[in-house]
XYZ file of C-alpha atoms in Angstrom:
581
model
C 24.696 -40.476 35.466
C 27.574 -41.277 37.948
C 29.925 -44.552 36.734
C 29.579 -47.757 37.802
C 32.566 -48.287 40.567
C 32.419 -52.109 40.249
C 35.325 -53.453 38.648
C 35.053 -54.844 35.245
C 35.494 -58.519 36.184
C 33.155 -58.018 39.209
C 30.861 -56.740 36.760
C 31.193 -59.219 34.214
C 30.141 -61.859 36.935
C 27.156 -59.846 38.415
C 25.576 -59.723 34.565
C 26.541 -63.571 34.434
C 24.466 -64.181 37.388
C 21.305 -62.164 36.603
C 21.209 -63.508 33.442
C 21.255 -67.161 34.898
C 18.296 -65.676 36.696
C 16.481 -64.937 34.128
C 16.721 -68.059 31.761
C 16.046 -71.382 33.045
C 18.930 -72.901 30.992
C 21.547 -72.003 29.219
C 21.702 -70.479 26.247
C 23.876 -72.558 23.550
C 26.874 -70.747 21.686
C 25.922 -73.042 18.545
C 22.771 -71.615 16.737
C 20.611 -73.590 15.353
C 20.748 -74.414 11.554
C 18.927 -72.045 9.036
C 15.952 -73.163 7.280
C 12.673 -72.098 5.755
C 10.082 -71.338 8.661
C 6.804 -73.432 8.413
C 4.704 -70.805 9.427
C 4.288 -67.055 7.871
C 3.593 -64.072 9.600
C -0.274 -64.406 9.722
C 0.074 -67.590 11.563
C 2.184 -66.043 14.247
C -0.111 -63.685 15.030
C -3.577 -61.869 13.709
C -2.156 -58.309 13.809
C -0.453 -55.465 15.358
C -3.235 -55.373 17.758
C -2.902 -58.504 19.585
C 0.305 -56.635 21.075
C -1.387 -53.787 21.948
C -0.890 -54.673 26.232
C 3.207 -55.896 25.187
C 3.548 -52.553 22.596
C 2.487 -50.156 26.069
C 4.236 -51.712 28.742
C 8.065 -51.416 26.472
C 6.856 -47.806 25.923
C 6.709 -47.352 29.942
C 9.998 -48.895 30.155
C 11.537 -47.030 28.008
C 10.504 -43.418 29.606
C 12.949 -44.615 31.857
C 16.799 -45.101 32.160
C 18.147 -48.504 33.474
C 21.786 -48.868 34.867
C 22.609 -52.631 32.824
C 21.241 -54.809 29.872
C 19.748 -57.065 32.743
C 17.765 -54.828 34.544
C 16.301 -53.584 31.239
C 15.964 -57.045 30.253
C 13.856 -58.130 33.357
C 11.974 -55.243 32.936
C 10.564 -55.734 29.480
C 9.701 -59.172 29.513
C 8.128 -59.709 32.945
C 4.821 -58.948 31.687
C 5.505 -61.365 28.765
C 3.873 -64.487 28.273
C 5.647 -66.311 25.263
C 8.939 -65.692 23.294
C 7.010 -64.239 20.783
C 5.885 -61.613 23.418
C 9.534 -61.125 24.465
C 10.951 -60.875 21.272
C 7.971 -58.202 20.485
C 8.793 -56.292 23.778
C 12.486 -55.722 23.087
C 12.019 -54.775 19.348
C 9.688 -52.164 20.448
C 11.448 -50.861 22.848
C 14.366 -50.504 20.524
C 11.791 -48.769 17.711
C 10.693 -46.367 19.681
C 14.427 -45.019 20.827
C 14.423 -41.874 18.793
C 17.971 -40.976 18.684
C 17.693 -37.368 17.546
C 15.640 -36.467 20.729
C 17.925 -38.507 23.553
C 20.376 -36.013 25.312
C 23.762 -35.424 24.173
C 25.379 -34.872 27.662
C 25.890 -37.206 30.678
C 28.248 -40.259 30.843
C 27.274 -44.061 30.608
C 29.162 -47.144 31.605
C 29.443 -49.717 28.893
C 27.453 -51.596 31.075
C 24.243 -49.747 29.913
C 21.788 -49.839 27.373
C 21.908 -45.640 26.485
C 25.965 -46.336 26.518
C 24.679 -48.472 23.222
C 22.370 -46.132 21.869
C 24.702 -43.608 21.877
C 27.077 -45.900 20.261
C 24.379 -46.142 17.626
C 24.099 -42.605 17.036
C 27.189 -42.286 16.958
C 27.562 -44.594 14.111
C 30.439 -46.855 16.246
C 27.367 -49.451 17.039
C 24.075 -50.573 15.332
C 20.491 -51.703 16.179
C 21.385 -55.006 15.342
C 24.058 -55.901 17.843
C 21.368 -54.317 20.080
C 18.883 -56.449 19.046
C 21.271 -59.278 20.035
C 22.239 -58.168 22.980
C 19.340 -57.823 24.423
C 17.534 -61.250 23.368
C 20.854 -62.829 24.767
C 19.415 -61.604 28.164
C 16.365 -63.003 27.172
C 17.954 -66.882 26.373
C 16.561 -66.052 22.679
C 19.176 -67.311 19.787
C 19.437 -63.807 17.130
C 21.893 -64.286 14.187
C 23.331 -60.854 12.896
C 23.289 -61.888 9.075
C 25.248 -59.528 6.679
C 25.040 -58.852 2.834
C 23.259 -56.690 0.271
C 20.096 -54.273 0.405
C 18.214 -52.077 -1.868
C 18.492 -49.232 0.627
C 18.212 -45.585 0.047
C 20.403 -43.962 -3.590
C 19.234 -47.756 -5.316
C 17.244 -47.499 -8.601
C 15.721 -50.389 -10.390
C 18.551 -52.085 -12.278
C 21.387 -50.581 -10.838
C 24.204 -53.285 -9.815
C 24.563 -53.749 -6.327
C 27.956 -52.883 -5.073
C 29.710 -53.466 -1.539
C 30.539 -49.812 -1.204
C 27.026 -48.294 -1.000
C 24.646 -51.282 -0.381
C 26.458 -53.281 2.288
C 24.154 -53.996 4.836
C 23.196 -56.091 7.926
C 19.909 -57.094 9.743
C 19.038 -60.016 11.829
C 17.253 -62.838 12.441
C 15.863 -64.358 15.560
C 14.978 -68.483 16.735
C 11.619 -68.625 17.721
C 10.143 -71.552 18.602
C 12.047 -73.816 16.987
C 11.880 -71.389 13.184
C 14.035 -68.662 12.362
C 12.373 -65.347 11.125
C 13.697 -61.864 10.092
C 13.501 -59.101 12.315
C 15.129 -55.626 11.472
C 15.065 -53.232 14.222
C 16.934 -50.394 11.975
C 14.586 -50.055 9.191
C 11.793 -50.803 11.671
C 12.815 -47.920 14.040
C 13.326 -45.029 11.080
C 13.285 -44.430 7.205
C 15.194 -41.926 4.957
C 13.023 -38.729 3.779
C 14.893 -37.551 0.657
C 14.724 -33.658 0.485
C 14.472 -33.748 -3.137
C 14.969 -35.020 -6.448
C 18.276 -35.201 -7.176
C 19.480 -34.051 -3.892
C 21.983 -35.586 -1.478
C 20.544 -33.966 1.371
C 18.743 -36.652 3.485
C 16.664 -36.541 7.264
C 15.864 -39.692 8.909
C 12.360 -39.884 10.669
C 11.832 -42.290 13.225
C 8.405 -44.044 13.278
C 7.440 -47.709 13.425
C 7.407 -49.763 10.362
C 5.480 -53.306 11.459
C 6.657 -55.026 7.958
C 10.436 -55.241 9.626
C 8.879 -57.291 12.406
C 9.266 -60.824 11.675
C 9.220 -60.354 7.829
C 8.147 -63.256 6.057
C 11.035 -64.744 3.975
C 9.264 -64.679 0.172
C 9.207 -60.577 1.195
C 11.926 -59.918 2.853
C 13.894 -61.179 -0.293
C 12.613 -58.326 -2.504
C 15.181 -55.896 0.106
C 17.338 -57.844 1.272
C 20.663 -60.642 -0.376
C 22.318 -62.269 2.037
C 25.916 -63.088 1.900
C 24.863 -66.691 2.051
C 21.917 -67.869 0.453
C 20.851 -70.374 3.249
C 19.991 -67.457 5.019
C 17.127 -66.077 2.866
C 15.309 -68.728 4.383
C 13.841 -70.160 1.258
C 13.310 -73.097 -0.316
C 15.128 -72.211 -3.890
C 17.312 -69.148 -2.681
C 17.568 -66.262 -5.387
C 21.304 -65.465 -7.052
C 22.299 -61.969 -7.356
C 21.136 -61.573 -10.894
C 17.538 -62.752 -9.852
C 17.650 -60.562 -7.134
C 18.644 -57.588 -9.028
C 15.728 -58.210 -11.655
C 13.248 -58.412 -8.999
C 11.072 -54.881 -8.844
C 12.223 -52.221 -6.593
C 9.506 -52.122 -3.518
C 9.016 -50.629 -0.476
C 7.616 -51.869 3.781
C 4.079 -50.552 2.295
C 3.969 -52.646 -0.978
C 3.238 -55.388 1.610
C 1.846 -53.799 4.827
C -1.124 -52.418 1.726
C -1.740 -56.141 0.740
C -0.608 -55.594 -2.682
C 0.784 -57.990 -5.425
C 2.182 -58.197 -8.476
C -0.194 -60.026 -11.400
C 3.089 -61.179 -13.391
C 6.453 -61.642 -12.625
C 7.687 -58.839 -13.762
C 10.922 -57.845 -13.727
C 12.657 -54.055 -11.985
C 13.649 -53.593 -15.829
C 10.750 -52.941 -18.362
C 11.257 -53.121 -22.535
C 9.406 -51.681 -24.800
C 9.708 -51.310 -28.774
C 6.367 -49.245 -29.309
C 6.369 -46.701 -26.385
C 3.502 -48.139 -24.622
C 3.687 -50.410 -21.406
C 1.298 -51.667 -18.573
C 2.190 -52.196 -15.166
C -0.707 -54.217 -12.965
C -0.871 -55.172 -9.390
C -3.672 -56.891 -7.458
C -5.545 -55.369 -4.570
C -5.539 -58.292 -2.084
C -7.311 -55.522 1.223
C -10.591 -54.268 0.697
C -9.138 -50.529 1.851
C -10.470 -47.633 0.071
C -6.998 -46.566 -1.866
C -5.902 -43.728 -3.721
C -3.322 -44.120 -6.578
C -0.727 -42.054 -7.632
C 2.534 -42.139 -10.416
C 5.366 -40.153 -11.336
C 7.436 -40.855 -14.839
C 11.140 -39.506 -14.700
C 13.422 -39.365 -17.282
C 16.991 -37.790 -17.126
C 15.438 -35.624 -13.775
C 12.603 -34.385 -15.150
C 8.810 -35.506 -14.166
C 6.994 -36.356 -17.136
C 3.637 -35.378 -17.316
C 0.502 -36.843 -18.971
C 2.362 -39.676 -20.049
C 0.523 -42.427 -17.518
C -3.665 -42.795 -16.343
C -4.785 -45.438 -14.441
C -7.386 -48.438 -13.714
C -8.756 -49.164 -10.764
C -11.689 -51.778 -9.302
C -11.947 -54.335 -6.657
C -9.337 -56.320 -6.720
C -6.624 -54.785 -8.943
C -5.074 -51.394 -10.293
C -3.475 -50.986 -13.410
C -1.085 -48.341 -14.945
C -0.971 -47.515 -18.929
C 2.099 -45.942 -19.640
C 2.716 -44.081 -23.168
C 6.365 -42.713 -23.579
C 6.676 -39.294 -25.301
C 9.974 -40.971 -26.396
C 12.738 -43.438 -27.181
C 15.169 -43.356 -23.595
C 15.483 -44.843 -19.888
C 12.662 -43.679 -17.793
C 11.963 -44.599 -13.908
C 8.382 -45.224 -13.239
C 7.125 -44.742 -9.430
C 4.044 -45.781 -8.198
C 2.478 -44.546 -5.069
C -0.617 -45.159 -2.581
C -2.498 -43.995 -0.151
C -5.042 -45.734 2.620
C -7.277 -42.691 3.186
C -9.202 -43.995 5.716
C -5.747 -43.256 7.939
C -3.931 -40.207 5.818
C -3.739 -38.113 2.881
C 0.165 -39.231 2.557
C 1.008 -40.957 -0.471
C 3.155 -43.839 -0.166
C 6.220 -44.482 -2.529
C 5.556 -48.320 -2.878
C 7.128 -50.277 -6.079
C 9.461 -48.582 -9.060
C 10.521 -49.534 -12.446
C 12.948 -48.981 -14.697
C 11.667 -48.612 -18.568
C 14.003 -48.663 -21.659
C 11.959 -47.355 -24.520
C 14.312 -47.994 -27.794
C 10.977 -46.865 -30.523
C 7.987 -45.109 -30.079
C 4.833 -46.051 -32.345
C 2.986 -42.691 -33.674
C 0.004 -42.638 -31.269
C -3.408 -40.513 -32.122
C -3.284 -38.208 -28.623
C -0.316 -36.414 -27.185
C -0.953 -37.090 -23.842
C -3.321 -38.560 -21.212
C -5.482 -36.328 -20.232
C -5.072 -35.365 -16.399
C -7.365 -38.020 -13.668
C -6.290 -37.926 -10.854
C -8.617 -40.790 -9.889
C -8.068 -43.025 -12.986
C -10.432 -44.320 -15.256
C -12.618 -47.228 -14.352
C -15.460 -47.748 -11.850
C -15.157 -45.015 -9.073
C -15.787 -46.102 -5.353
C -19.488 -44.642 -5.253
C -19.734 -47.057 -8.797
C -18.922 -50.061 -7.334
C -21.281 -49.484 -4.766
C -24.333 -48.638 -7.181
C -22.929 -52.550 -8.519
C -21.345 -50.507 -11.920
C -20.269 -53.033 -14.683
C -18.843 -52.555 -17.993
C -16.870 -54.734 -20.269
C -14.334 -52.099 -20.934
C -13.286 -49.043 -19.329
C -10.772 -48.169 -22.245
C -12.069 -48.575 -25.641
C -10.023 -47.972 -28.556
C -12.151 -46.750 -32.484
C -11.087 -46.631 -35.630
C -14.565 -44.795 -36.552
C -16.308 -41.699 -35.194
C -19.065 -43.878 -34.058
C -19.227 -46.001 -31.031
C -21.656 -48.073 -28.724
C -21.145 -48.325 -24.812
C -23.342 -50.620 -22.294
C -23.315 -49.782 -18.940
C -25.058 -51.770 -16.062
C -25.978 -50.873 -12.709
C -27.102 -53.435 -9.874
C -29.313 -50.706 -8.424
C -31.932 -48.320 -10.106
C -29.988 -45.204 -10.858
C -30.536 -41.998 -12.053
C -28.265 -40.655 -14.862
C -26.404 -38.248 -16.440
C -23.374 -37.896 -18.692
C -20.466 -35.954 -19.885
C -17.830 -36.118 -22.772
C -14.666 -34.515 -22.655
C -11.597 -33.775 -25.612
C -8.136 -34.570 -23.608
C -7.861 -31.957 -20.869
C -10.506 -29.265 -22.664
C -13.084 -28.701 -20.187
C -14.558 -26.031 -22.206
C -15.868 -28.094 -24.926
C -17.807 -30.258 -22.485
C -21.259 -28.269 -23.262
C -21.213 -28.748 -26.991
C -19.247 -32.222 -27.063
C -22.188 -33.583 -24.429
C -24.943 -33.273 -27.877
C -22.220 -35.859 -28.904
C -23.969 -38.450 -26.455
C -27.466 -39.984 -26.934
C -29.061 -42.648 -24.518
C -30.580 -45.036 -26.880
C -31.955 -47.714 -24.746
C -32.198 -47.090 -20.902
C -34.179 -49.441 -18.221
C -33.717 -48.333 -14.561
C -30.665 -50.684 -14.179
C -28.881 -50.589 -17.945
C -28.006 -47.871 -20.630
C -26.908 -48.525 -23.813
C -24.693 -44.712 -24.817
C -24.374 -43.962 -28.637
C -21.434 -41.300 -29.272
C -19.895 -39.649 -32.167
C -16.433 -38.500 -31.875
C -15.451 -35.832 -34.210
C -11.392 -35.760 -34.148
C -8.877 -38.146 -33.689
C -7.119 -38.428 -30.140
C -8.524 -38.895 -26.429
C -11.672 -38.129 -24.679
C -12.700 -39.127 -21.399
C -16.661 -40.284 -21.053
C -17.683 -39.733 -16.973
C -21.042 -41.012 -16.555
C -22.870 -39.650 -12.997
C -25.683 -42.020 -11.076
C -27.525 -41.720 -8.264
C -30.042 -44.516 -6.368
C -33.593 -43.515 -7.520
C -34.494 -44.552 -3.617
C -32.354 -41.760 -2.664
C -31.666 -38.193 -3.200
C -31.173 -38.128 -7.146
C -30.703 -34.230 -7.040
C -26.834 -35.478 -6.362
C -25.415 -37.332 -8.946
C -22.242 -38.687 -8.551
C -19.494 -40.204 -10.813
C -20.172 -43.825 -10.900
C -17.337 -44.697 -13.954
C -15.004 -42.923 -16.450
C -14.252 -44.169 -20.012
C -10.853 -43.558 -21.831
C -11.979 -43.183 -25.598
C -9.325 -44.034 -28.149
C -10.045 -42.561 -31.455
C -8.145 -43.321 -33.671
C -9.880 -41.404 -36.799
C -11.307 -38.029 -37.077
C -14.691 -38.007 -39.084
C -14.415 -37.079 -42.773
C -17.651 -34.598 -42.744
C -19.748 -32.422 -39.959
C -21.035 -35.093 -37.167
C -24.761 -34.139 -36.561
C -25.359 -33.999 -32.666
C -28.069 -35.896 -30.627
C -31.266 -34.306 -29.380
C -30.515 -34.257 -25.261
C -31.827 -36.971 -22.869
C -33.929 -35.857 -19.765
C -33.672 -38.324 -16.593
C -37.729 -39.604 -17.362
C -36.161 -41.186 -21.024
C -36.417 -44.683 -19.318
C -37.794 -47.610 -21.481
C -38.389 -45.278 -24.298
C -37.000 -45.693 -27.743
C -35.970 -42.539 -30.261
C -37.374 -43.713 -33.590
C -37.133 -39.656 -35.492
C -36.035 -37.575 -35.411
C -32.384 -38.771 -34.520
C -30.884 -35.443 -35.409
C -30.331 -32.892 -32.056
C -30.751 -30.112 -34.753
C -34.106 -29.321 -36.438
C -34.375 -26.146 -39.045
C -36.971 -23.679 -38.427
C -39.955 -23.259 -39.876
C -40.119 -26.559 -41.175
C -42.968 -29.520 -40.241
C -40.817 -32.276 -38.496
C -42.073 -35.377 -37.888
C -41.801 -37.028 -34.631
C -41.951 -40.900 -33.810
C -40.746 -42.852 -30.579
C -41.568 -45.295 -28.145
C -42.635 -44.504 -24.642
C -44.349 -47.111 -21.681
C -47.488 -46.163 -19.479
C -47.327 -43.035 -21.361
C -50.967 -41.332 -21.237
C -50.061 -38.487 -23.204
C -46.765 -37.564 -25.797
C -46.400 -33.512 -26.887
C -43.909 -31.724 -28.597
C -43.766 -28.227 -26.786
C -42.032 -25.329 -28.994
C -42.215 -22.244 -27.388
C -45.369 -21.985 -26.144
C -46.890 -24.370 -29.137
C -48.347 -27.551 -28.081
C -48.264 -29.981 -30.699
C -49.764 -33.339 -29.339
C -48.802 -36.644 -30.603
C -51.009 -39.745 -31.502
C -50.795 -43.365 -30.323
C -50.170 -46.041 -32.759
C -51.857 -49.522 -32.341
C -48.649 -51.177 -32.787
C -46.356 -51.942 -29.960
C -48.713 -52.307 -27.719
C -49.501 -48.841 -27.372
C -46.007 -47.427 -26.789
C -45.783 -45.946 -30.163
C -46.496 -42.180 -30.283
C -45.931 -40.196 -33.188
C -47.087 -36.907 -35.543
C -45.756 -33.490 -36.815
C -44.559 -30.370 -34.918
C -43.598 -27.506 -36.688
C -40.761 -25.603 -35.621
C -41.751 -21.727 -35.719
C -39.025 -19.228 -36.486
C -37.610 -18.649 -33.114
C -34.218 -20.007 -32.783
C -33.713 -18.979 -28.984
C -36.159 -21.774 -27.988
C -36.130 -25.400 -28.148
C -38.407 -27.963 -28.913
C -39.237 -30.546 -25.981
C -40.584 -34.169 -26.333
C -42.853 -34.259 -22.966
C -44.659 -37.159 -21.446
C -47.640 -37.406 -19.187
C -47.864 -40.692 -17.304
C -51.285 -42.983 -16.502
C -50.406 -42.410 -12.966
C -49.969 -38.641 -13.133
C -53.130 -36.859 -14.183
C -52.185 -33.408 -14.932
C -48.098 -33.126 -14.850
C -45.707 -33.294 -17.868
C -42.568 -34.541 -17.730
C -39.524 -33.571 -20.007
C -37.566 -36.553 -22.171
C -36.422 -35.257 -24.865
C -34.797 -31.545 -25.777
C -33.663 -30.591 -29.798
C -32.233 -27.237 -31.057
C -33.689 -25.388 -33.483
C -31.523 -23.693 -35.792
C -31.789 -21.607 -39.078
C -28.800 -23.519 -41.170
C -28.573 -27.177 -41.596
């Protein structure tokens, strides 16, 4: 691009002029005083959307090249409407500047806007005086303001110094209320190559939390040199602001929230800590953590919760030491990308003795699962700690569900098949099961239970919850296992025999409760042994003796014919015979 020829005083008066032009008054040199705006970011405006006609028109503009601030300037706000849709305009125009792609050759005059951006790449200029700048054209007030960030290389607790975290952003006057506006971290953000590495890549893409941050946010970044200009009511000192959690644009733009005030430092004296935060969007997230300590990624030391409204992270240090805690998410309804969004800093002087090792691996967490909550899943208590190798779960559904089950030691998926005996259904109605369990060693296991609508196609069942057991005890003799439940033991009751192993050749006698039943049987082999109905109970009560025959490679079934169902059998109830007790 040729030079402007114009000398610099005639130039100086041409941009005078056109900017006289474009304002009706003019501007005052004396900003108005900082305070706390009356109205957050919601009440400015719904959503990104709303700027969707605005966001397109400053990309146009800025496919092209434009000889002076004013002409750029006119350009991006003619379509405007507001100085909200001004102020939007020029910040995404600036956003979507990607310096690494503009062209390295060709000269500018100082007279125009890529003469800046240049500047900016260049490091001699930034996006805030830019920002200025180009509102000045506009008759909009922007105040650069200067102080201290938690920018890229900051960990939670680290003291802020003026060396590394000296920083600047800016704020701009609209209508009649100052709010935050940060074109830098709103046009890119630093992509670390790896742990421990000092080799860094900026990305450019739009970050909308930067755009008119609301103050009781923006403080969680950003310390201003002085405290008016945090634009709160009670500004933070530098020690509050250095205590406050480490968190990142998508903590916010994800709708989430701390539960507590909890600091970026975290104490513990047993080893074990919890870190909670509420859910305030109804978007289907994913969680993720990583532990650190001294560079290395500690595994199996966290699991997590998750429901409606909140998620929550149990943490259980392998031991004593400073460990950095990260959590991430991800909205996947728009990505697969995991999202570093809040981080912690843990100092761990004593670690209690704890029953397991490690958590075992879920990548999902423990808790209700999405297809749960939308069977209506409820449970008291997702992680139950026992002190005996006994225990009793409820679990309610608000639809009719089929069900199924299955129990797992830590991270042994082999001992599934044997550990599943473990499990009995004791009381089930179409909406409610009551789970008996035995656990036979000490440490973790992880209960999944699997439903299904009975309305719909119950030949998928899919994980509607997942228990953390605790135990905290390993049984002092051999644990007998539970005969197995078929899906058709609904509203029955197991009175004998309780034991999932029966010894052959011996006469066993059977008693239980089933409703409508027209017909009980005990089927071993190909033995039919047909049970009789007591008076009692209103007829539900079935009961006699099977014997068990010497064949070990069968089973013996508890089958049910219903008063509806003239001819077919139905299975309920499966034992194992075997020749030891």
């Amino acid at each position: 691009m040729k030079t402007n020829a114009c000398a610099p005083k005639d130039m100086v008066y041409e941009q005078t002029q056109e900017i006289l032009q474009l304002t009706d008054k003019k501007v005052s040199t004396k900003l108005p005083p900082p305070r706390p705006p009356t109205r957050n970011k919601a009440r400015l405006y719904s959503g990104p959307d709303v700027f969707h006609r605005i966001d397109n028109h400053a990309l146009q503009v800025a496919r092209h090249e434009h000889d002076s601030f004013s002409e750029l300037v006119r350009e991006l706000t003619k379509a405007c409407r507001s100085t909200l849709e001004k102020v939007r305009s020029i910040f995404r125009w600036i956003t979507t500047k990607d310096l690494n792609a503009m062209m390295t050759q060709g000269e500018w005059t100082e007279a125009s806007p890529y003469y800046f951006l240049q500047g900016i790449r260049q490091g001699a200029k930034s996006y805030h005086e830019l920002f200025k700048r180009l509102c000045s054209y506009a008759g909009i007030p922007v105040r650069i303001i200067r102080g201290l960030s938690k920018s890229a290389g900051y960990r939670p607790g680290m003291q802020l110094d003026d060396v590394h975290f000296r920083n600047s952003w800016t704020a701009v006057h609209l209508d009649d209320e100052w709010h935050f506006v940060d074109c830098h971290w709103g046009a890119r953000y630093v992509t670390c190559s790896g742990s421990g590495s000092d080799a860094s890549s900026l990305c450019y893409s739009l970050d909308e939390f930067y755009f008119l941050t609301d103050p009781e946010d923006h403080v969680y970044m950003h310390l201003p040199d002085e405290p008016q200009w945090q634009l709160l009511a009670e500004p933070l000192t530098r020690e509050q602001f250095v205590r406050l959690p480490v968190v990142k644009s998508q903590f916010f733009l994800y709708g989430l929230a701390f539960t507590a005030n909890l600091a970026s430092v975290l104490e513990t004296a047993t080893g074990r800590t919890e870190v909670r935060l509420r859910l305030l969007s109804q978007k289907p997230f994913a969680f993720s953590s990583r532990l650190e300590c001294e560079g290395r990624i500690m595994e199996g030391c966290c699991v997590h919760y998750s429901d409606d409204d909140q998620v929550s992270f149990k943490l259980s240090l392998p031991s004593p030491g400073v460990f950095y805690f990260t959590v991430f998410v991800c909205d996947t309804v728009e990505s697969n990308i995991y999202n570093n969004v809040c981080s912690f800093r843990i100092d761990c002087s004593r670690v209690k003795p704890s029953p397991f090792r490690s958590f075992p691996k879920l990548p999902d967490g423990y808790g209700p699962t999405r297809h749960g909550l939308k069977l209506g899943v409820f449970s008291e208590n997702y992680y139950v700690v026992c002190d005996e190798d006994k225990l009793i779960l409820n679990l309610k559904f608000r639809d009719a569900v089929s069900i199924s089950h299955k129990l797992m030691y830590g991270d042994e998926p082999g001992a599934s098949s044997v550990l599943d005996r473990l499990v009995f259904q004791r009381a089930r109605d179409r909406s409610f099961v009551t789970f008996l369990l035995r656990l036979p060693e000490r440490g973790i296991y992880v209960f999944s239970v699997y439903a299904a609508r009975m309305t719909g196609d119950t030949s998928v069942l899919q994980c509607a919850c997942r228990y953390l057991l605790q135990c905290n005890t390993s049984a002092s003799g051999r644990i007998r296992p539970y005969p197995r439940t078929h899906q058709f033991w609904i509203r029955s009751r197991l009175h004998e025999p309780a034991s999932g192993d029966l010894k052959l050749n011996k006469n066993v006698k059977f008693k239980l409760e089933v409703e409508n039943a027209d017909a009980v049987a005990v089927i071993v082999g190909q033995q039919w042994f047909y049970l009789r109905r007591s008076g009692d109970d209103d007829g539900k009560l079935w009961q006699g003796t099977a014997h068990t025959g010497n064949d070990a490679r069968v089973t013996a079934d508890v089958y049910v014919r219903y008063a509806k169902h003239e001819r077919d059998f139905f299975p309920l109830l499966e034992y194992k015979l075997v020749s030891v007790d």
